[in-house]
């Protein structure tokens, strides 16, 4: 009898410890409770943003950024000149950051020629997929400095910049484990720009490329 | 007996949870996450375990048209004899102007093994659709081989002084002096200074008179004891200097011994064709100096006392 009591007590303790450990890490392998908790969080965020109208909320581990402000194209960046191209290249990096935060590719598509394969492959298509698949990231913003800029034809310019990008974490809607990504070392990029009523990127060459 | 039962239970209960985790782990697909980074770069999680694009969804990226053949012989273009490419070179960084050029933003831009900064070479098209378009880019250090050189006949004929041509002119390195002359005491401030001399050369290139100027802009000191530093001024003679005076170009040895002091001077270049305007040569020529031997002694009070 005493033995049975002891075994019961032991099982109780083991179970209790197990429960606490599970809830502590929050990594229950069963999908049902986690997805329901995500939905409740999502609706909580939705109701919160409904009350505070259009306020910018940065991305967090809970949810993607909301109401990311789209930077305005400065007037200087509209001119077909060396300075115009320089201002445009700086603006392009601001729009990259807007896309990194929002997954909205429409502004970037307006500034990018489809000829720029690397722009599609590394910026626009990943962002479109992210929007479809419900993935987002915290961090990953780009920081660029212009090194050189010149007109290479009447309607063309080459702007050379070097940039770094922050590290961060990637999240997804199914609330699986976030993935860490590293910061980018200083990278030199030369952007080929073409002017037709406005500048567009037709190529981007990275390092020795 | 009692202990045995408790022990088996303990073993069983610890065994169950890891098994659970392994079983769950094997069923979980890699998470669908994706990063957005211009150029892709060193991102290791670009696209991970996400579903395929749905039917009818067109990616923005289209396959790149094949690049123009850089080495295609010009004879194939008889109807259009214009060379197809031109070269534009620019400085990655200019010594002394690192702040202005944002070269010191974290992380710093790496310099070449000889202490100069790399040169960015861009190849631009000159005809048809490619006119004014940047096609290739190479970042190289003096002495590096460029992996896809373009034959001269495919390039616009223009007088261009590359960093490797510039380095081949007999540019003299700085001469180093020290006070006290070639001698110092441990922990004293030995004053060093280097000469600063702009040098000019004349050449004849493709029938044009070309003048080349080499202007010193940076002095990279190596004191021989492991200490190094880069300065954008050479220092100057200071007749009243004593070992107690620290100067902008002095160095203090913490050990006795014989050391060889060297300075590598970085020269920027300019060239002028047939008396025309001076144009900058991207890159710097790193020229080593002579080695100045320096003998560092120690002072001991007891020596003075016994004397």
XYZ file of C-alpha atoms in Angstrom:
516
model
C 0.000 0.000 0.000
C 2.770 2.352 0.963
C 4.544 1.371 -2.238
C 1.489 2.152 -4.401
C 1.173 5.579 -2.767
C 4.809 6.286 -3.427
C 4.526 5.275 -7.088
C 1.411 7.435 -7.526
C 3.164 10.394 -5.942
C 6.180 9.871 -8.165
C 4.083 9.723 -11.369
C 2.235 12.850 -10.273
C 5.513 14.720 -9.786
C 6.900 13.525 -13.141
C 3.731 14.598 -14.957
C 3.662 17.973 -13.240
C 7.292 18.669 -14.082
C 6.643 17.639 -17.681
C 3.672 19.983 -17.965
C 5.568 22.952 -16.591
C 8.519 22.298 -18.910
C 6.285 22.044 -21.952
C 4.355 25.213 -21.302
C 7.594 27.002 -20.461
C 9.259 26.432 -23.841
C 5.982 26.844 -25.713
C 7.028 24.284 -28.280
C 4.204 21.791 -28.053
C 4.380 19.496 -31.061
C 0.596 19.424 -31.436
C -0.461 22.156 -33.872
C -3.990 22.762 -32.572
C -3.306 24.852 -29.447
C -0.560 26.939 -31.055
C -2.613 27.869 -34.125
C -5.608 28.813 -31.990
C -3.397 30.980 -29.796
C -2.038 32.609 -32.945
C -5.560 33.371 -34.166
C -6.495 34.932 -30.870
C -3.330 37.054 -30.988
C -4.051 38.047 -34.569
C -7.581 39.159 -33.762
C -6.244 41.033 -30.758
C -3.812 42.874 -33.010
C -6.586 43.507 -35.554
C -8.866 45.038 -32.943
C -5.976 47.077 -31.557
C -5.126 48.514 -34.958
C -8.797 49.185 -35.637
C -8.943 51.503 -32.673
C -5.637 53.290 -33.338
C -6.073 54.243 -36.987
C -3.244 53.470 -39.379
C -0.513 53.700 -36.756
C 2.779 52.138 -37.816
C 3.514 49.000 -35.824
C 6.977 47.484 -36.396
C 7.305 43.756 -36.975
C 7.627 41.614 -33.875
C 7.880 37.930 -33.160
C 4.088 37.978 -32.839
C 3.132 39.598 -36.134
C 4.441 41.331 -39.253
C 4.744 45.118 -39.392
C 1.578 47.073 -40.054
C 1.024 50.357 -41.888
C 4.672 50.651 -42.894
C 5.078 54.211 -44.204
C 6.096 54.316 -47.858
C 8.849 56.917 -48.319
C 8.030 59.663 -50.856
C 10.072 59.902 -54.041
C 12.030 63.127 -53.518
C 11.810 65.717 -56.298
C 15.598 65.555 -56.685
C 15.305 61.874 -57.641
C 12.980 62.704 -60.557
C 15.631 64.569 -62.580
C 17.608 63.095 -65.447
C 20.997 64.154 -64.095
C 23.881 62.793 -62.082
C 22.427 64.228 -58.866
C 18.994 62.921 -59.797
C 20.399 59.407 -60.258
C 22.235 59.645 -56.921
C 19.047 60.696 -55.105
C 17.139 57.929 -56.876
C 19.616 55.216 -55.820
C 19.361 56.345 -52.182
C 15.570 56.314 -52.477
C 15.671 52.810 -53.989
C 17.319 51.538 -50.803
C 14.593 53.220 -48.711
C 12.000 51.361 -50.774
C 13.946 48.099 -50.323
C 13.585 48.605 -46.565
C 9.893 49.385 -46.985
C 9.543 46.055 -48.837
C 11.602 44.157 -46.243
C 9.158 45.377 -43.601
C 5.869 45.230 -45.500
C 6.253 42.489 -48.184
C 4.498 45.013 -50.490
C 6.335 44.944 -53.829
C 4.238 47.397 -55.864
C 6.462 50.458 -55.227
C 9.649 48.501 -55.968
C 8.156 47.118 -59.200
C 7.526 50.672 -60.397
C 11.234 51.506 -59.914
C 12.676 48.289 -61.356
C 12.942 47.080 -64.923
C 12.220 43.366 -65.381
C 15.638 43.137 -66.987
C 17.166 43.408 -63.519
C 17.129 39.712 -62.768
C 18.858 39.999 -59.406
C 16.328 42.644 -58.299
C 13.535 40.167 -59.023
C 15.322 37.189 -57.537
C 16.506 38.751 -54.301
C 13.953 41.483 -53.587
C 10.629 41.308 -55.410
C 9.977 37.574 -55.742
C 10.982 36.737 -52.134
C 8.694 39.526 -50.884
C 5.765 38.337 -53.032
C 6.284 34.778 -51.807
C 6.541 36.019 -48.224
C 3.200 37.797 -48.598
C 1.584 34.622 -49.995
C 3.124 32.295 -47.411
C 2.625 34.559 -44.429
C 6.297 34.882 -43.553
C 7.948 38.008 -42.222
C 11.150 39.129 -40.577
C 12.402 41.325 -37.776
C 15.593 43.135 -38.765
C 17.244 42.831 -42.175
C 17.194 46.549 -42.998
C 19.755 47.850 -45.523
C 22.086 50.813 -44.947
C 23.653 52.292 -48.086
C 26.163 55.037 -48.836
C 26.818 56.451 -52.288
C 30.473 56.183 -53.347
C 30.285 57.380 -56.933
C 27.765 58.466 -59.527
C 28.038 59.455 -63.182
C 25.977 59.753 -66.353
C 27.062 57.038 -68.796
C 24.761 58.212 -71.623
C 22.111 60.917 -72.056
C 19.493 58.738 -70.388
C 21.679 56.418 -68.345
C 23.598 56.610 -65.094
C 25.731 54.329 -62.953
C 25.584 54.798 -59.178
C 28.028 52.843 -57.006
C 27.137 52.337 -53.365
C 28.312 50.208 -50.549
C 25.851 48.820 -48.112
C 25.435 46.621 -45.090
C 22.288 44.820 -43.961
C 21.225 44.014 -40.415
C 20.843 40.481 -39.155
C 17.566 39.335 -37.648
C 14.967 36.598 -37.400
C 12.493 35.180 -39.895
C 9.020 34.182 -38.710
C 6.008 32.492 -40.209
C 2.285 32.349 -39.615
C 2.288 28.714 -38.511
C 4.462 29.870 -35.589
C 7.216 27.367 -36.144
C 10.648 28.046 -34.769
C 12.053 31.383 -36.032
C 15.170 31.244 -38.186
C 18.083 33.513 -37.477
C 19.936 35.259 -40.301
C 23.284 37.022 -40.210
C 24.145 40.636 -40.942
C 25.660 41.327 -44.375
C 29.251 42.482 -44.626
C 29.946 45.679 -46.528
C 29.036 45.009 -50.160
C 29.767 47.195 -53.181
C 26.924 47.447 -55.668
C 26.840 49.365 -58.931
C 23.324 50.129 -60.066
C 22.671 50.721 -63.757
C 19.833 53.245 -64.120
C 17.863 54.160 -67.213
C 15.677 57.261 -67.543
C 12.300 57.252 -69.275
C 10.037 59.823 -67.564
C 11.708 58.604 -64.396
C 14.620 56.435 -63.307
C 14.461 52.641 -63.282
C 17.062 50.066 -62.260
C 18.042 47.824 -65.191
C 20.982 46.061 -63.547
C 22.776 45.697 -60.233
C 26.350 44.381 -60.128
C 27.676 43.160 -56.780
C 31.381 43.142 -55.993
C 33.283 41.608 -58.907
C 30.295 40.645 -61.019
C 12.639 -4.181 -4.189
C 11.016 -0.813 -3.588
C 14.049 1.021 -4.850
C 14.209 -1.195 -7.891
C 10.635 -0.276 -8.861
C 11.218 3.431 -8.384
C 14.362 3.165 -10.459
C 12.589 1.439 -13.387
C 9.857 4.052 -13.263
C 12.445 6.805 -13.312
C 14.159 5.211 -16.304
C 10.849 4.792 -18.129
C 9.706 8.339 -17.520
C 12.977 9.873 -18.675
C 12.984 7.630 -21.740
C 9.528 8.625 -22.921
C 10.039 12.348 -23.372
C 13.105 12.227 -25.651
C 11.390 9.643 -27.827
C 8.416 11.951 -28.152
C 10.616 14.821 -29.212
C 12.433 12.747 -31.839
C 9.158 11.445 -33.266
C 7.691 14.945 -33.422
C 10.927 16.361 -34.896
C 10.990 13.923 -37.779
C 7.426 14.825 -38.779
C 7.957 18.600 -38.736
C 8.763 20.029 -42.159
C 11.547 22.631 -42.358
C 9.918 25.957 -41.534
C 8.803 28.202 -44.379
C 10.742 31.404 -43.837
C 12.326 33.799 -46.271
C 14.642 36.759 -46.137
C 14.857 39.726 -48.485
C 18.396 40.945 -49.107
C 19.613 42.874 -52.121
C 21.998 40.682 -54.097
C 21.367 37.657 -51.866
C 24.859 37.966 -50.436
C 25.785 35.724 -47.552
C 22.218 34.969 -46.483
C 22.020 31.296 -45.687
C 18.243 31.095 -45.265
C 17.052 32.645 -48.483
C 14.185 30.275 -49.090
C 13.368 27.410 -46.850
C 10.635 24.781 -46.955
C 7.941 27.004 -48.473
C 5.293 25.652 -50.884
C 5.827 25.991 -54.628
C 4.359 29.019 -56.360
C 0.688 28.444 -57.224
C -0.288 27.889 -60.889
C -0.340 31.050 -62.967
C 1.887 33.077 -60.651
C 4.689 34.612 -62.708
C 7.890 35.558 -60.928
C 9.139 39.097 -61.546
C 12.649 37.863 -62.305
C 13.081 36.905 -65.932
C 16.077 34.980 -67.237
C 18.915 37.337 -68.039
C 19.739 37.701 -71.738
C 23.214 36.321 -72.451
C 25.855 38.973 -71.794
C 27.714 40.389 -74.793
C 30.823 38.435 -75.728
C 33.738 40.487 -74.441
C 36.350 38.624 -76.474
C 34.483 38.282 -79.769
C 36.933 39.378 -82.492
C 36.166 42.752 -84.028
C 36.458 41.400 -87.582
C 32.982 39.934 -87.187
C 31.633 43.484 -86.969
C 32.940 44.805 -90.279
C 29.872 46.969 -90.846
C 30.317 48.585 -87.444
C 33.944 49.181 -86.688
C 33.365 51.035 -83.465
C 34.817 49.255 -80.442
C 32.143 47.750 -78.319
C 33.232 48.599 -74.813
C 34.831 51.276 -72.727
C 36.320 51.206 -69.277
C 35.528 53.457 -66.364
C 37.552 53.176 -63.177
C 36.870 54.615 -59.765
C 38.365 54.597 -56.311
C 36.949 52.301 -53.695
C 38.300 54.646 -51.013
C 40.866 57.417 -50.879
C 43.388 57.338 -47.987
C 42.769 60.259 -45.664
C 39.246 60.628 -46.967
C 37.812 57.447 -45.449
C 35.250 59.365 -43.401
C 34.102 61.388 -46.412
C 33.805 58.292 -48.596
C 32.097 56.285 -45.819
C 34.913 53.718 -45.969
C 35.004 53.451 -42.198
C 31.346 52.584 -41.753
C 31.220 49.357 -39.827
C 32.623 47.032 -41.088
C 35.482 48.906 -42.715
C 36.275 48.423 -46.368
C 39.294 46.139 -46.585
C 42.479 47.513 -48.038
C 44.768 45.642 -50.424
C 47.767 43.650 -49.098
C 50.100 46.584 -49.937
C 47.969 49.080 -47.946
C 46.344 50.807 -50.922
C 42.607 50.600 -51.613
C 41.059 48.484 -54.392
C 39.987 49.976 -57.703
C 36.517 49.444 -59.153
C 36.594 48.871 -62.917
C 33.341 49.044 -64.821
C 32.841 47.899 -68.378
C 30.286 49.866 -70.380
C 28.745 49.200 -73.772
C 29.263 51.719 -76.566
C 26.898 50.582 -79.296
C 23.240 49.784 -79.920
C 21.118 48.858 -76.959
C 24.176 48.568 -74.743
C 25.317 52.168 -75.249
C 26.091 53.589 -71.815
C 25.021 50.421 -70.043
C 27.216 48.970 -67.355
C 27.860 45.316 -68.215
C 30.519 43.999 -65.868
C 32.336 45.129 -62.767
C 35.691 44.090 -61.341
C 37.136 45.078 -58.003
C 40.876 44.603 -58.013
C 44.064 45.395 -56.133
C 47.322 46.516 -57.786
C 48.997 43.487 -59.344
C 45.782 41.406 -59.464
C 44.861 39.742 -62.687
C 41.394 40.700 -63.924
C 39.564 37.439 -64.575
C 37.890 38.367 -67.875
C 40.113 40.855 -69.684
C 38.726 42.507 -72.794
C 41.007 42.515 -75.842
C 42.363 45.999 -76.563
C 40.748 46.073 -80.023
C 37.310 45.734 -78.416
C 37.915 48.793 -76.238
C 37.532 52.478 -77.101
C 40.970 53.883 -77.878
C 41.828 56.385 -75.197
C 44.891 57.102 -73.144
C 44.305 55.625 -69.768
C 46.803 55.186 -66.969
C 45.840 52.204 -64.881
C 47.102 51.676 -61.351
C 49.444 48.942 -62.588
C 50.976 51.285 -65.210
C 51.303 54.004 -62.571
C 53.110 51.642 -60.165
C 55.688 50.857 -62.838
C 57.040 54.426 -62.939
C 60.184 54.761 -60.783
C 58.429 56.446 -57.877
C 60.862 57.017 -55.015
C 59.842 56.050 -51.508
C 60.165 58.467 -48.591
C 63.420 58.812 -46.653
C 63.073 58.364 -42.912
C 64.995 60.260 -40.247
C 64.917 59.993 -36.484
C 65.833 62.137 -33.491
C 68.020 61.071 -31.804
C 69.669 59.815 -34.968
C 69.273 56.013 -35.169
C 69.350 55.788 -31.395
C 66.833 55.857 -28.568
C 66.205 55.024 -24.952
C 63.578 52.643 -23.722
C 60.252 54.425 -23.022
C 61.567 57.643 -24.538
C 59.704 59.365 -27.383
C 61.776 58.833 -30.497
C 60.807 61.411 -33.078
C 60.483 60.137 -36.672
C 59.744 61.997 -39.853
C 59.646 61.124 -43.529
C 60.270 63.076 -46.690
C 57.332 64.282 -48.791
C 58.044 64.706 -52.459
C 55.699 65.011 -55.426
C 57.382 63.427 -58.433
C 56.748 63.914 -62.123
C 57.371 61.588 -65.086
C 57.088 61.950 -68.838
C 55.999 59.231 -71.257
C 55.009 58.832 -74.846
C 51.900 56.721 -75.215
C 50.347 56.066 -78.652
C 52.095 59.172 -80.008
C 50.885 61.491 -77.253
C 52.996 63.231 -74.652
C 51.796 62.156 -71.272
C 52.868 63.722 -67.985
C 52.344 61.750 -64.809
C 52.419 63.124 -61.273
C 52.854 61.017 -58.136
C 51.573 62.829 -55.025
C 52.255 61.337 -51.566
C 49.104 61.123 -49.437
C 49.712 58.588 -46.697
C 52.623 57.218 -44.663
C 52.142 53.728 -43.230
C 54.740 53.317 -40.471
C 56.149 50.037 -39.239
C 58.337 50.604 -36.184
C 59.899 47.159 -36.210
C 58.672 46.224 -32.720
C 55.234 45.110 -33.922
C 53.730 48.603 -33.741
C 52.252 50.059 -36.948
C 50.240 53.118 -37.778
C 48.975 55.013 -40.811
C 49.273 58.792 -40.918
C 48.251 61.259 -43.585
C 51.164 63.624 -42.821
C 54.897 62.869 -42.883
C 56.029 64.787 -39.800
C 58.886 67.265 -39.830
C 62.272 67.921 -38.292
C 62.123 69.290 -34.739
C 65.586 70.546 -33.727
C 64.747 71.117 -30.042
C 63.115 67.697 -29.566
C 64.117 65.610 -26.514
C 63.121 62.073 -25.594
C 60.611 63.542 -23.111
C 58.558 65.158 -25.903
C 55.833 63.159 -27.563
C 55.215 64.394 -31.111
C 52.508 63.515 -33.692
C 55.000 61.173 -35.388
C 57.033 59.906 -32.429
C 57.144 56.342 -31.173
C 58.104 54.897 -27.829
C 59.881 51.540 -27.580
C 59.082 49.514 -24.469
C 61.965 47.105 -25.071
C 65.628 47.499 -25.749
C 67.206 46.120 -28.906
C 67.842 46.844 -32.546
C 64.810 47.618 -34.714
C 64.334 48.486 -38.383
C 61.851 51.314 -39.026
C 60.102 51.401 -42.388
C 57.423 53.499 -43.995
C 55.283 52.635 -46.989
C 54.209 55.783 -48.778
C 50.948 55.768 -50.729
C 50.994 57.948 -53.823
C 47.940 59.010 -55.754
C 48.441 59.709 -59.430
C 47.377 62.294 -61.981
C 48.063 62.392 -65.688
C 47.803 64.947 -68.470
C 47.725 64.150 -72.194
C 49.350 66.637 -74.620
C 49.162 69.481 -72.103
C 45.486 68.842 -71.312
C 43.782 68.914 -67.939
C 45.117 66.761 -65.130
C 43.019 63.619 -64.612
C 43.043 61.394 -61.554
C 44.356 57.829 -61.717
C 42.135 55.631 -59.508
C 44.036 53.632 -56.886
C 47.303 54.288 -55.067
C 50.874 53.155 -55.581
C 52.431 51.815 -52.363
C 56.184 52.526 -52.327
C 58.400 51.154 -49.523
C 61.134 53.270 -47.973
C 64.615 52.361 -46.806
C 64.853 50.676 -43.426
C 66.187 52.951 -40.680
C 68.099 50.992 -38.025
C 67.398 52.134 -34.510
C 69.243 51.002 -31.402
C 67.186 51.236 -28.230
C 69.137 51.317 -24.934
C 68.008 51.372 -21.370
C 68.970 53.813 -18.642
C 69.901 52.629 -15.173
C 70.347 54.847 -12.170
C 73.087 52.657 -10.705
C 75.255 53.279 -13.749
C 75.115 56.987 -13.120
C 75.822 56.414 -9.410
C 78.942 54.284 -9.976
C 80.324 56.667 -12.566
